[in-house]
mmCIF file of C-alpha atoms in Angstrom:
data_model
loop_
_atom_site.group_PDB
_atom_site.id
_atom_site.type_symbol
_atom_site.label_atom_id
_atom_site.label_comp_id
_atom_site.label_asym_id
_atom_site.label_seq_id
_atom_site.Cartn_x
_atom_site.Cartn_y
_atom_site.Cartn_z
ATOM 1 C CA UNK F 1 90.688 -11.302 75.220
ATOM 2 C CA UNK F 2 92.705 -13.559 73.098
ATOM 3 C CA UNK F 3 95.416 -12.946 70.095
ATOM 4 C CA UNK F 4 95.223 -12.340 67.241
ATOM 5 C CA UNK F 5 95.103 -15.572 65.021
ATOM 6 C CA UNK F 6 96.769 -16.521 61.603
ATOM 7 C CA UNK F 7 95.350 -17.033 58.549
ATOM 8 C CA UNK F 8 96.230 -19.479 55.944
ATOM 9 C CA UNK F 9 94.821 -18.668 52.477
ATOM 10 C CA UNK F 10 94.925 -20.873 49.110
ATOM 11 C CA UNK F 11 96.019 -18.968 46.339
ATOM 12 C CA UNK F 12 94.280 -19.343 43.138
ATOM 13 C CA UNK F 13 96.870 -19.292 40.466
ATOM 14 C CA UNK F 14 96.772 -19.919 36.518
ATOM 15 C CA UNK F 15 98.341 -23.147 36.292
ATOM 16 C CA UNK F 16 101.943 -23.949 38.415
ATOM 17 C CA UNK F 17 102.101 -20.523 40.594
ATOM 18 C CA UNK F 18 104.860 -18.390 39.304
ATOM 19 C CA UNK F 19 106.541 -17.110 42.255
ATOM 20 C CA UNK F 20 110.179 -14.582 42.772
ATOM 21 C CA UNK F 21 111.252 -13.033 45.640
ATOM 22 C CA UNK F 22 109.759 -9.171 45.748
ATOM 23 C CA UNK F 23 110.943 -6.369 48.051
ATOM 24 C CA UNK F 24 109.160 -7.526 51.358
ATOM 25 C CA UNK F 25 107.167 -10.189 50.119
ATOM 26 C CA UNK F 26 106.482 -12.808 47.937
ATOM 27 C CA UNK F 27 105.957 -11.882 44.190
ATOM 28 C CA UNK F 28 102.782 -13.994 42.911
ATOM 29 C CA UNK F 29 103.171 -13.635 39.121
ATOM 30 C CA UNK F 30 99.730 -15.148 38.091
ATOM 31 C CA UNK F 31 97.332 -14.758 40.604
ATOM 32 C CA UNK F 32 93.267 -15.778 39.310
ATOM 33 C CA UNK F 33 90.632 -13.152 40.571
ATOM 34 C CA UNK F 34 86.793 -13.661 39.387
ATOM 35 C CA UNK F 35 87.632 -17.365 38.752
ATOM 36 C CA UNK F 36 84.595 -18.754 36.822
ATOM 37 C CA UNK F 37 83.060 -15.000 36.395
ATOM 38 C CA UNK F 38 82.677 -12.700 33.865
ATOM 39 C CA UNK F 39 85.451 -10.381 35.189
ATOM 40 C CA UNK F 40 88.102 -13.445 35.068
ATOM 41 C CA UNK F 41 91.723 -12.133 34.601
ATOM 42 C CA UNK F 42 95.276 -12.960 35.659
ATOM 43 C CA UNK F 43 97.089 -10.940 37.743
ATOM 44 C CA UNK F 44 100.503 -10.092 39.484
ATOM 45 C CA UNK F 45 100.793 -9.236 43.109
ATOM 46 C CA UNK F 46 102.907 -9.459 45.761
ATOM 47 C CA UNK F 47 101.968 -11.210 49.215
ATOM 48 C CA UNK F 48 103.654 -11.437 52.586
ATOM 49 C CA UNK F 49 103.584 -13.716 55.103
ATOM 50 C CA UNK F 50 104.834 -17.194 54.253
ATOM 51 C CA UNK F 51 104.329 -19.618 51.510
ATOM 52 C CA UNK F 52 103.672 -23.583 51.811
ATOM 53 C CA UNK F 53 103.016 -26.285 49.460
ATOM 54 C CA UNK F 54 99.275 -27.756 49.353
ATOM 55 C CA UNK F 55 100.408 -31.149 49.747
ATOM 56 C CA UNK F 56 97.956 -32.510 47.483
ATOM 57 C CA UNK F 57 96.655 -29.648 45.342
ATOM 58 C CA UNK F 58 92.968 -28.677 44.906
ATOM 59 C CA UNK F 59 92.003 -27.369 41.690
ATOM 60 C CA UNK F 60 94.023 -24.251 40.604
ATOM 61 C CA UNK F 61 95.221 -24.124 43.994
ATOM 62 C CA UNK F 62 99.103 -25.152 44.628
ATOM 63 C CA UNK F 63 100.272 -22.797 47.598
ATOM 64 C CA UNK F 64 99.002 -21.246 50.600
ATOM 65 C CA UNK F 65 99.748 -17.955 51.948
ATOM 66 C CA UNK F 66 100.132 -17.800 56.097
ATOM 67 C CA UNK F 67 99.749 -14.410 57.382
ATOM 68 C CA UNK F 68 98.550 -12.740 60.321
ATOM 69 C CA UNK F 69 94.602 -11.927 60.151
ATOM 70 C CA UNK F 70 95.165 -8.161 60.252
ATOM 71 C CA UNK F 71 97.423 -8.291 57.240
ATOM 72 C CA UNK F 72 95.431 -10.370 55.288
ATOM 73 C CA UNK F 73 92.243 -7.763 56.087
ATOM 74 C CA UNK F 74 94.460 -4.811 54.713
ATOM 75 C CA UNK F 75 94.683 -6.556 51.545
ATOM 76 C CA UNK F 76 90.907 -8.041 51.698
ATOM 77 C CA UNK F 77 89.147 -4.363 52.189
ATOM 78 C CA UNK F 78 91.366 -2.723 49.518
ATOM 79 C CA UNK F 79 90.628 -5.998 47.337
ATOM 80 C CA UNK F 80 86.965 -6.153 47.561
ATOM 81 C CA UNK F 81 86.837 -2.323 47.246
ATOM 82 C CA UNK F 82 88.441 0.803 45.919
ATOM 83 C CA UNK F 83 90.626 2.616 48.765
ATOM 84 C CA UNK F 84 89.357 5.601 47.782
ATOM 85 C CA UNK F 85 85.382 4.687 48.623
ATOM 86 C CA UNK F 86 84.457 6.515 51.812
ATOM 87 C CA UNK F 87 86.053 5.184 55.482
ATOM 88 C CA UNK F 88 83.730 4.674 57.374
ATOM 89 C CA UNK F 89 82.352 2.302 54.612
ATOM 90 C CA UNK F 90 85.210 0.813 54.956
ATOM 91 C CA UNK F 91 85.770 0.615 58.483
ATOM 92 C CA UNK F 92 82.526 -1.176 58.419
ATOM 93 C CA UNK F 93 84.030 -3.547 55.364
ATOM 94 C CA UNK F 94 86.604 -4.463 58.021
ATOM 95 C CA UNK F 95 84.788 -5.483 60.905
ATOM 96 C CA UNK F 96 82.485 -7.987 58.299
ATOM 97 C CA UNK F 97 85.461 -8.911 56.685
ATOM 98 C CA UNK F 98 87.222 -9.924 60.139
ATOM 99 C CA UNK F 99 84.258 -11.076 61.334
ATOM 100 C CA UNK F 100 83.517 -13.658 58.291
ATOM 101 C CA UNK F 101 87.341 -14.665 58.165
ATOM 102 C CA UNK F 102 87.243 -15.989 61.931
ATOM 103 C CA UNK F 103 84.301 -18.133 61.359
ATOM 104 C CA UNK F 104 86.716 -19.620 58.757
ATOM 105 C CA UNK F 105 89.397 -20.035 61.224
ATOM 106 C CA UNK F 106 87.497 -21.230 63.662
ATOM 107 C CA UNK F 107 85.719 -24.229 61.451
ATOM 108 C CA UNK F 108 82.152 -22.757 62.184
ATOM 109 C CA UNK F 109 81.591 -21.187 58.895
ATOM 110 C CA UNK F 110 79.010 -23.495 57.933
ATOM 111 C CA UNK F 111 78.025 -26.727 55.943
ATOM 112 C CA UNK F 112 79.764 -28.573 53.413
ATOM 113 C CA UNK F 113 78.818 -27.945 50.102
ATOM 114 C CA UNK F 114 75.531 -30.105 49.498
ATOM 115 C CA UNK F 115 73.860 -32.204 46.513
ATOM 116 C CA UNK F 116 71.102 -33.103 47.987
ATOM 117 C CA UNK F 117 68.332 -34.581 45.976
ATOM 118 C CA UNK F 118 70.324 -35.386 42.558
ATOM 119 C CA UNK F 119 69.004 -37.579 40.108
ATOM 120 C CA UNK F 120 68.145 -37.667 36.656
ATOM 121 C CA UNK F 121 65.425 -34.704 36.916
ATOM 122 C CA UNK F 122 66.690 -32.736 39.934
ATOM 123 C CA UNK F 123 69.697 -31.225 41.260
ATOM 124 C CA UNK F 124 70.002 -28.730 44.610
ATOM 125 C CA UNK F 125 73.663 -27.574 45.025
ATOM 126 C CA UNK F 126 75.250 -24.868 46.792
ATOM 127 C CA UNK F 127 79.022 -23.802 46.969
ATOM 128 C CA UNK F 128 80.160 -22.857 50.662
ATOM 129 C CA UNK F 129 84.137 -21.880 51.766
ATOM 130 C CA UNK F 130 84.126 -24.997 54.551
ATOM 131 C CA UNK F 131 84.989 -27.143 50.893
ATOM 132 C CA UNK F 132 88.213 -26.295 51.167
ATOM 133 C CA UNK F 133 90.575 -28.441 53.185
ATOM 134 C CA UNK F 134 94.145 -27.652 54.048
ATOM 135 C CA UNK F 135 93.288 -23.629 54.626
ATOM 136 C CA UNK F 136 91.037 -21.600 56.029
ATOM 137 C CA UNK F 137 90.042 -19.604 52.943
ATOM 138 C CA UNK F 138 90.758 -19.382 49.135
ATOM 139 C CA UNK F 139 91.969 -15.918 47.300
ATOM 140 C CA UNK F 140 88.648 -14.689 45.297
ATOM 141 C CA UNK F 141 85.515 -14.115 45.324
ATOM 142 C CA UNK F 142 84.241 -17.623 46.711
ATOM 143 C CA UNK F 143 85.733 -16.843 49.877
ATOM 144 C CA UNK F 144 87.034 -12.744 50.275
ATOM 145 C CA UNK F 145 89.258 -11.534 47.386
ATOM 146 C CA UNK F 146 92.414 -11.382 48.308
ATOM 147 C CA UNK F 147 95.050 -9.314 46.065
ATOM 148 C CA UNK F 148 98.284 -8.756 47.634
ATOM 149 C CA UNK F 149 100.043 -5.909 48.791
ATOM 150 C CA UNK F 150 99.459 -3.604 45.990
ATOM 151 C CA UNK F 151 95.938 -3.177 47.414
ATOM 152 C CA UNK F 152 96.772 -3.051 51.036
ATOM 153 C CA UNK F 153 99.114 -0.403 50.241
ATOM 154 C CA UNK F 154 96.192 2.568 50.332
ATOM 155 C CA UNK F 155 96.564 4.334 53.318
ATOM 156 C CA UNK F 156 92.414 4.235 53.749
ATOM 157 C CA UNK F 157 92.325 0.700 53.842
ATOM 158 C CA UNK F 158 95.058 0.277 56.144
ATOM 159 C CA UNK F 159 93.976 2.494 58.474
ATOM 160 C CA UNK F 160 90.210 1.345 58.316
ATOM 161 C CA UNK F 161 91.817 -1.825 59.345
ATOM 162 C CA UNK F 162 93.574 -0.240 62.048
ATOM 163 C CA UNK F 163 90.694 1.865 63.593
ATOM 164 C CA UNK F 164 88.928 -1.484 64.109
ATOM 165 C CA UNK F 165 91.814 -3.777 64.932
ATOM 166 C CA UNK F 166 90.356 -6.720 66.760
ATOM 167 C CA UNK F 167 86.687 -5.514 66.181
ATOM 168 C CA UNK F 168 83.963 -8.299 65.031
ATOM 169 C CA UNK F 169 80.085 -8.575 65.031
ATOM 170 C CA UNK F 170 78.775 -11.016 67.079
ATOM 171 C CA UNK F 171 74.651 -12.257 67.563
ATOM 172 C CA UNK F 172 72.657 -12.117 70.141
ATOM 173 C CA UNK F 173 74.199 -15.574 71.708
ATOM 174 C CA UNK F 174 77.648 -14.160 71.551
ATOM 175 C CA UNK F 175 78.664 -16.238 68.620
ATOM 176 C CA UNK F 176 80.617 -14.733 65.771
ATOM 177 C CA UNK F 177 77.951 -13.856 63.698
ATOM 178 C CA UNK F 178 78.024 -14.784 59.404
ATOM 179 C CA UNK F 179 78.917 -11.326 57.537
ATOM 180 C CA UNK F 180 78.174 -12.471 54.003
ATOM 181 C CA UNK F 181 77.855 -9.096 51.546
ATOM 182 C CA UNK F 182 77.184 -8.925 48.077
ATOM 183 C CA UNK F 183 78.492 -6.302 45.590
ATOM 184 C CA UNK F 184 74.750 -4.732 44.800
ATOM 185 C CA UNK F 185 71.416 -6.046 46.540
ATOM 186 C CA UNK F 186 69.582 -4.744 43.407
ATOM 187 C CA UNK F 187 67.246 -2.473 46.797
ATOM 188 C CA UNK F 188 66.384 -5.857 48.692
ATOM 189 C CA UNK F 189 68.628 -8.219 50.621
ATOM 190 C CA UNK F 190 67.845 -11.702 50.691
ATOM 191 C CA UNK F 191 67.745 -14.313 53.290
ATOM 192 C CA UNK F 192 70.719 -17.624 54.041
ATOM 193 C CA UNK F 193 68.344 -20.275 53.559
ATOM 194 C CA UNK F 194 67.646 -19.003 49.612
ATOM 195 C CA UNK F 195 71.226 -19.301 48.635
ATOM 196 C CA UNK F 196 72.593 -22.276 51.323
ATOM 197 C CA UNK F 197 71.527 -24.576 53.901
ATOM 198 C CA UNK F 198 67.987 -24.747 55.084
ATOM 199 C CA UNK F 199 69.027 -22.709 58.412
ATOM 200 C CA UNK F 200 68.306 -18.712 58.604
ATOM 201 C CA UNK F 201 70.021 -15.923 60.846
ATOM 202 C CA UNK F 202 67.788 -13.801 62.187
ATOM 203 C CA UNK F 203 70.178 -10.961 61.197
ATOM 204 C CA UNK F 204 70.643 -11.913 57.224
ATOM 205 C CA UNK F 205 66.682 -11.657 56.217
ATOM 206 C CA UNK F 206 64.896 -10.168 53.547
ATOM 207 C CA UNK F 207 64.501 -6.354 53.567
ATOM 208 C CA UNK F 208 64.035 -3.623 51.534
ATOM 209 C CA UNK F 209 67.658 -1.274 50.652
ATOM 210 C CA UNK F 210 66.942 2.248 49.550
ATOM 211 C CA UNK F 211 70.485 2.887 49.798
ATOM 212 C CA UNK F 212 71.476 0.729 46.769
ATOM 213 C CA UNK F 213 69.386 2.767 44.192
ATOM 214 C CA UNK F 214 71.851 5.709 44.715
ATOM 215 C CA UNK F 215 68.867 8.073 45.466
ATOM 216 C CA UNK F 216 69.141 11.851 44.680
ATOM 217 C CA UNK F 217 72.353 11.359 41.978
ATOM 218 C CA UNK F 218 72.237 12.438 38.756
ATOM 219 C CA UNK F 219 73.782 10.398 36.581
ATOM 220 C CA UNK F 220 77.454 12.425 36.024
ATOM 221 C CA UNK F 221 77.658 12.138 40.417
ATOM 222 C CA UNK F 222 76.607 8.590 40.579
ATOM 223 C CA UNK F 223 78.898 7.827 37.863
ATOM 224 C CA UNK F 224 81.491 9.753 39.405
ATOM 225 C CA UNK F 225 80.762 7.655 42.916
ATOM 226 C CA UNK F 226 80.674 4.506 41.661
ATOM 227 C CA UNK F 227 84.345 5.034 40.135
ATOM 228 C CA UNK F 228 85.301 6.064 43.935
ATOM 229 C CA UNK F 229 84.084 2.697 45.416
ATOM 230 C CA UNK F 230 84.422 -0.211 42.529
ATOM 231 C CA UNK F 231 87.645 -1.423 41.469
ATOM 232 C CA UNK F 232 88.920 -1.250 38.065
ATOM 233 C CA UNK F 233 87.603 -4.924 37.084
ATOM 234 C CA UNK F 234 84.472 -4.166 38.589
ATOM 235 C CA UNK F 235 83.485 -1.200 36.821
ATOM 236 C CA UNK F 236 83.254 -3.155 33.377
ATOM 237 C CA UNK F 237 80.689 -4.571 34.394
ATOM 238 C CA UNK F 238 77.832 -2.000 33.870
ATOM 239 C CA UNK F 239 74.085 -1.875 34.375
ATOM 240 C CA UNK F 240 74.364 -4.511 37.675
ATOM 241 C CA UNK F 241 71.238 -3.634 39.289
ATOM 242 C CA UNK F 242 68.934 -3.409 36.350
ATOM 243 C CA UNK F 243 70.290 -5.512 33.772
ATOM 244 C CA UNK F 244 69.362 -7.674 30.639
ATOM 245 C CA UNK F 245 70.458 -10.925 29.196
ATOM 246 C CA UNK F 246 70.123 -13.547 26.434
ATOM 247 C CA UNK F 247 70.235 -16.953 27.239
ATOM 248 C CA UNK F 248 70.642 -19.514 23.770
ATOM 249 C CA UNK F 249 68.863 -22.988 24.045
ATOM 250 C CA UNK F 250 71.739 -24.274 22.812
ATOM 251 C CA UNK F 251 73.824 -22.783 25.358
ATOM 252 C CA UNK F 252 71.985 -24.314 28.108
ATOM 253 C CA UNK F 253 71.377 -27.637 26.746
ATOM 254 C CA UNK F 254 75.488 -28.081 26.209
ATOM 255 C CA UNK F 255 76.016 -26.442 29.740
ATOM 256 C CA UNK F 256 73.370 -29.033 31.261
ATOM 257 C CA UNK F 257 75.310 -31.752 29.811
ATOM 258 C CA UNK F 258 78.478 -31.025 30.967
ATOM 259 C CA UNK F 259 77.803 -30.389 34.249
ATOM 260 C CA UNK F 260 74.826 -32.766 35.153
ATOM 261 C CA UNK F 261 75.550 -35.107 32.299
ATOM 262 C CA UNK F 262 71.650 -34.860 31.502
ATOM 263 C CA UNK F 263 69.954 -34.194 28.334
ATOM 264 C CA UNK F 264 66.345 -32.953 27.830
ATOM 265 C CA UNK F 265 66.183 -32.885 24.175
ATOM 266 C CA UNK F 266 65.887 -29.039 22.897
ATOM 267 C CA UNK F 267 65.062 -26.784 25.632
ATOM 268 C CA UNK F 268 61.555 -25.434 25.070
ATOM 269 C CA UNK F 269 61.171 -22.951 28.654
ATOM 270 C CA UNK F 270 62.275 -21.698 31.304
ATOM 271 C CA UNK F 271 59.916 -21.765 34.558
ATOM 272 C CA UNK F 272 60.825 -20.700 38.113
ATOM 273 C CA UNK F 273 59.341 -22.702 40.856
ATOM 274 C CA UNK F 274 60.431 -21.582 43.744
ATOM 275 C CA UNK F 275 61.447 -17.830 44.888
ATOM 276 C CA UNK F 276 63.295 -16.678 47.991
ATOM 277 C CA UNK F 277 61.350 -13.794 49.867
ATOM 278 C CA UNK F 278 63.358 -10.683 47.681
ATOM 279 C CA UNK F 279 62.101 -12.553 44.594
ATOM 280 C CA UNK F 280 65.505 -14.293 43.891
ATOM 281 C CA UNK F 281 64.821 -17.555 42.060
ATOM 282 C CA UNK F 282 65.731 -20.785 44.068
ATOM 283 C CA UNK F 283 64.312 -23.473 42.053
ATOM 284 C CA UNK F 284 64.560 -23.445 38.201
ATOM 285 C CA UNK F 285 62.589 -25.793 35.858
ATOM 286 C CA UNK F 286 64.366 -26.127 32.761
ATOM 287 C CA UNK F 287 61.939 -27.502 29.634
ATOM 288 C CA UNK F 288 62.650 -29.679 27.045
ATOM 289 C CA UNK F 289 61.245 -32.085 24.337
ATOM 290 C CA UNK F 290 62.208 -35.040 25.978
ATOM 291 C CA UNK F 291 61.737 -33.759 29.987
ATOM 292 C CA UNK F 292 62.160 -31.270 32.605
ATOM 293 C CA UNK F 293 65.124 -30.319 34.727
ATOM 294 C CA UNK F 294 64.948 -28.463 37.836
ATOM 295 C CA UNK F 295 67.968 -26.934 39.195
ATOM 296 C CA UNK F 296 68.706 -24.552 42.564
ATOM 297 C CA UNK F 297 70.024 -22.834 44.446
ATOM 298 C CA UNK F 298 70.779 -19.839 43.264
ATOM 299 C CA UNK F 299 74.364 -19.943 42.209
ATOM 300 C CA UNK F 300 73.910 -23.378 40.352
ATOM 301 C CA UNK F 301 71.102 -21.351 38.399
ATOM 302 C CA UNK F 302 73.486 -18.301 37.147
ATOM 303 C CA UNK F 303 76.214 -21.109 36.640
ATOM 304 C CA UNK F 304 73.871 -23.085 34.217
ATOM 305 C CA UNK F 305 72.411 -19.905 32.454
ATOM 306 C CA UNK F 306 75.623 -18.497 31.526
ATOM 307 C CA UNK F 307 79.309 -19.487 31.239
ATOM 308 C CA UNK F 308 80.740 -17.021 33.104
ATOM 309 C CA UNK F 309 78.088 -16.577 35.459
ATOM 310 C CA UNK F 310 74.850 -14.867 35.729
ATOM 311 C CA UNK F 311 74.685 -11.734 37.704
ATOM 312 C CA UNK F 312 72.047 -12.942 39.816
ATOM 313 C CA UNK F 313 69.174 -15.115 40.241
ATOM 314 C CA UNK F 314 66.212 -12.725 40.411
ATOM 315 C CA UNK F 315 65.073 -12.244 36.947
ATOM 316 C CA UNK F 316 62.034 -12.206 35.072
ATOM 317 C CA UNK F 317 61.932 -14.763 31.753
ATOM 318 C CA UNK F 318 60.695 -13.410 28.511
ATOM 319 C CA UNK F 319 60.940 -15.961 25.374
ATOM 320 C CA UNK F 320 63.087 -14.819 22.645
ATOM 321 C CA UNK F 321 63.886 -15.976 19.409
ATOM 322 C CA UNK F 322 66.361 -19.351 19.395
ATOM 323 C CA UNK F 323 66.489 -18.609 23.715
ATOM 324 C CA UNK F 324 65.076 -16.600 26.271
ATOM 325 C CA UNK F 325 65.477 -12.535 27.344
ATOM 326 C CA UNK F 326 66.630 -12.234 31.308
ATOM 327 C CA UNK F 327 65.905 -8.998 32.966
ATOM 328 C CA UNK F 328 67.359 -8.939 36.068
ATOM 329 C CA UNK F 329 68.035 -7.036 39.336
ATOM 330 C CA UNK F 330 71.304 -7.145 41.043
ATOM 331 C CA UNK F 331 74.652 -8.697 41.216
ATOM 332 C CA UNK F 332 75.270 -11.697 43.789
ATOM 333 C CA UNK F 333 73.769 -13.455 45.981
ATOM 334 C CA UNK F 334 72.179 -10.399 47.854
ATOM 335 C CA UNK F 335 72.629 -11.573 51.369
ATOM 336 C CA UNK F 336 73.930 -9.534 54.176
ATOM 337 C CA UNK F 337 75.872 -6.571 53.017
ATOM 338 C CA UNK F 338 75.234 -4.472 49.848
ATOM 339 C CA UNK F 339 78.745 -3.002 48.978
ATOM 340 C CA UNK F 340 77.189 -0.272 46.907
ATOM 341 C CA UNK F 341 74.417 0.414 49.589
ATOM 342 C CA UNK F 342 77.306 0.864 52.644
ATOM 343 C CA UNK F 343 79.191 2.702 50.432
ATOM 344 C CA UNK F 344 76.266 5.592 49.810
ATOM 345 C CA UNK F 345 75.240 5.235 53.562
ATOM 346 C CA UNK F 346 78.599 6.553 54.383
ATOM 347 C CA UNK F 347 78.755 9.210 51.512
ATOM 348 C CA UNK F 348 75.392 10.578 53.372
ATOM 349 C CA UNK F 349 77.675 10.519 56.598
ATOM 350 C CA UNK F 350 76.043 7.164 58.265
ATOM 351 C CA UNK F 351 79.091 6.184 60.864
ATOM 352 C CA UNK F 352 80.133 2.426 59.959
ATOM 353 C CA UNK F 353 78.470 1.137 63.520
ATOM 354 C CA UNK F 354 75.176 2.395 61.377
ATOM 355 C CA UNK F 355 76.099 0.485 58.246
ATOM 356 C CA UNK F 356 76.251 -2.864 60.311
ATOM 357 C CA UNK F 357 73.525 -1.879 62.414
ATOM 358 C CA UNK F 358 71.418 -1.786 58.960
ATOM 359 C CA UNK F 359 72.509 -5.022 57.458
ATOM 360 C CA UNK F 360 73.126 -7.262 60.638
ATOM 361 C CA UNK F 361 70.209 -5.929 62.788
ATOM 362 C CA UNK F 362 70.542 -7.469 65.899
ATOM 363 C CA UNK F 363 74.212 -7.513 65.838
ATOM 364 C CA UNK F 364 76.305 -5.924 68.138
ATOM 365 C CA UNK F 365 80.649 -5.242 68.104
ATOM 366 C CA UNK F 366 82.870 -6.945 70.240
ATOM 367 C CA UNK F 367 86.276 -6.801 70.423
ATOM 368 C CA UNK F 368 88.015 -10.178 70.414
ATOM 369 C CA UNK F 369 91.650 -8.914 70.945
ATOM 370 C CA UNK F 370 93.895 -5.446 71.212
#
């Protein structure tokens, strides 16, 4: 049994972080969540724990926040979720949460981001949390969001946190096992390989969800539910596991250039190449007059196909006039966890040891301190 560690997390601010002294905390005046999404907004919270300069600053990030682990999980299961979404969904929300955060602390979390095989017609790139240097994990959505007090304040989440104090999900080695989730599978869950490094866990794979489709609501109860379980950002976003999209030629050509500094001459298709085994695309070839482009994995190709970020990568193409029609199936990268999945498993009255039994098969709890 050891203690319980301490976490040190980069905040994410819009521009120099604007920071007073709150009642038991720190005061965060403009605190980024959904950096580089569609749901992008600044935000004020308050944080405890103690905050440190990044000696040299990475990005938007300026400060870190040191906290203990259990703290930082209040705030990270009322973040990622709405405190009033069922407990045991988020008791299980906890244990993944913890779980995830220690491989952090740890350094085991994974690889560094790669871009392998870039050149002029080619690029493979994925975005993992072991990027950042200085801290163990950043305050959105590229690591766990993490929003302050005001949403560790809901008694549910706190005491989710408490009923599984210490609690984390480890393989069948005995090695803290990778908890990624996803807000909405679109009813399958992908495999590691299709949106990382060429390695798989036996326990993230490719299966069919029927929990994610909301089966047996009408539409007045599901939209009731989903209000229960998203947060207030997150329910602007609507239609996220059938959903369409238009894609301008223009828009890609100009995204292509600033980010790869290549240009194909007026984009003419869009093919997929390769697929991961739920159908998620994980090689793109974009067409144009003067060449092809091929781009993966599967958060390069939302980043290229929209500004503020596709919902996913499993769509079908269907050419449209001056660009291309998306219908897709979704939101995220679909591995491990479906948020909106747990959430009805536990509505139906599936204990949270069920949840994680569903998405981690193979798993099993352990408790790494009192």
């Amino acid at each position: 049994m050891t203690q319980e560690p301490e976490i040190r997390v980069g905040l994410i601010t819009d521009g120099k972080p604007q920071i007073t002294t709150a009642d038991g905390g720190h005061l965060i005046g403009n605190l980024l969540i959904g950096y580089g999404f569609h749901w992008q907004e600044s935000v004020s919270v308050v944080v405890g724990g103690e905050l440190e300069p990044l000696p040299t600053p990475q990005g938007k990030i300026h400060i870190i926040n040191r906290l203990p682990l259990e703290q930082y999980l209040e705030s990270v299961t009322g973040s990622e979720m709405n405190p009033s979404a069922p407990q045991e969904f988020m008791k299980a929300h906890a244990v993944i949460s913890r779980s995830w955060a220690l491989r952090k602390i740890k350094g085991n979390g994974g690889e560094l981001p790669s871009e392998s095989n870039k050149n002029f017609c080619e690029v493979t790139e994925w975005e993992e949390s072991d990027s950042h240097t200085g801290f163990d994990v950043c305050s959105d959505d590229h690591c766990q969001r993490y929003q302050g007090r005001h949403s560790a304040g809901v008694s549910v989440a706190a005491e989710a946190v408490r009923l599984t104090r210490g609690l984390i999900l480890v393989d069948s080695e005995g090695d803290t096992a990778d908890t990624r989730f996803s807000k909405c599978c679109g009813g399958m869950t992908e495999r590691f390989s299709a949106c990382w490094s060429e390695r798989d866990f036996g326990y993230l794979s490719c299966r069919p969800d029927p929990w994610c489709g909301l089966p047996d609501m009408e539409e007045r109860e599901r939209s009731g539910f989903l209000g229960t379980i998203l947060k207030d950002f997150d329910r602007k976003t609507v239609d996220f596991r059938e959903w369409t999209a238009f894609v301008g030629k223009e828009e890609i050509r100009t995204r292509m250039k600033q980010r790869y500094g290549v240009d194909i001459g007026d984009i003419t298709g869009l093919r997929p190449i390769d697929h991961g085994d739920s159908g998620r695309i994980t090689r793109l070839a974009v067409e144009g007059t003067e060449g092809t482009f091929t781009v993966g994995k599967t958060l390069a190709i939302r980043r290229l196909l929209a500004a503020d970020c596709l919902k996913s990568s499993w769509f079908e193409v269907h050419p449209a006039a001056d660009g291309f029609r998306l219908e897709g199936h979704g939101w995220g990268h679909g591995v491990g966890l479906c948020q909106i999945g747990a959430a009805y498993m536990a509505f139906k009255g599936k204990s949270f040891r069920e949840i994680l039994d569903f998405y981690y098969p193979g798993t099993r709890l352990m408790k790494l301190y009192e």
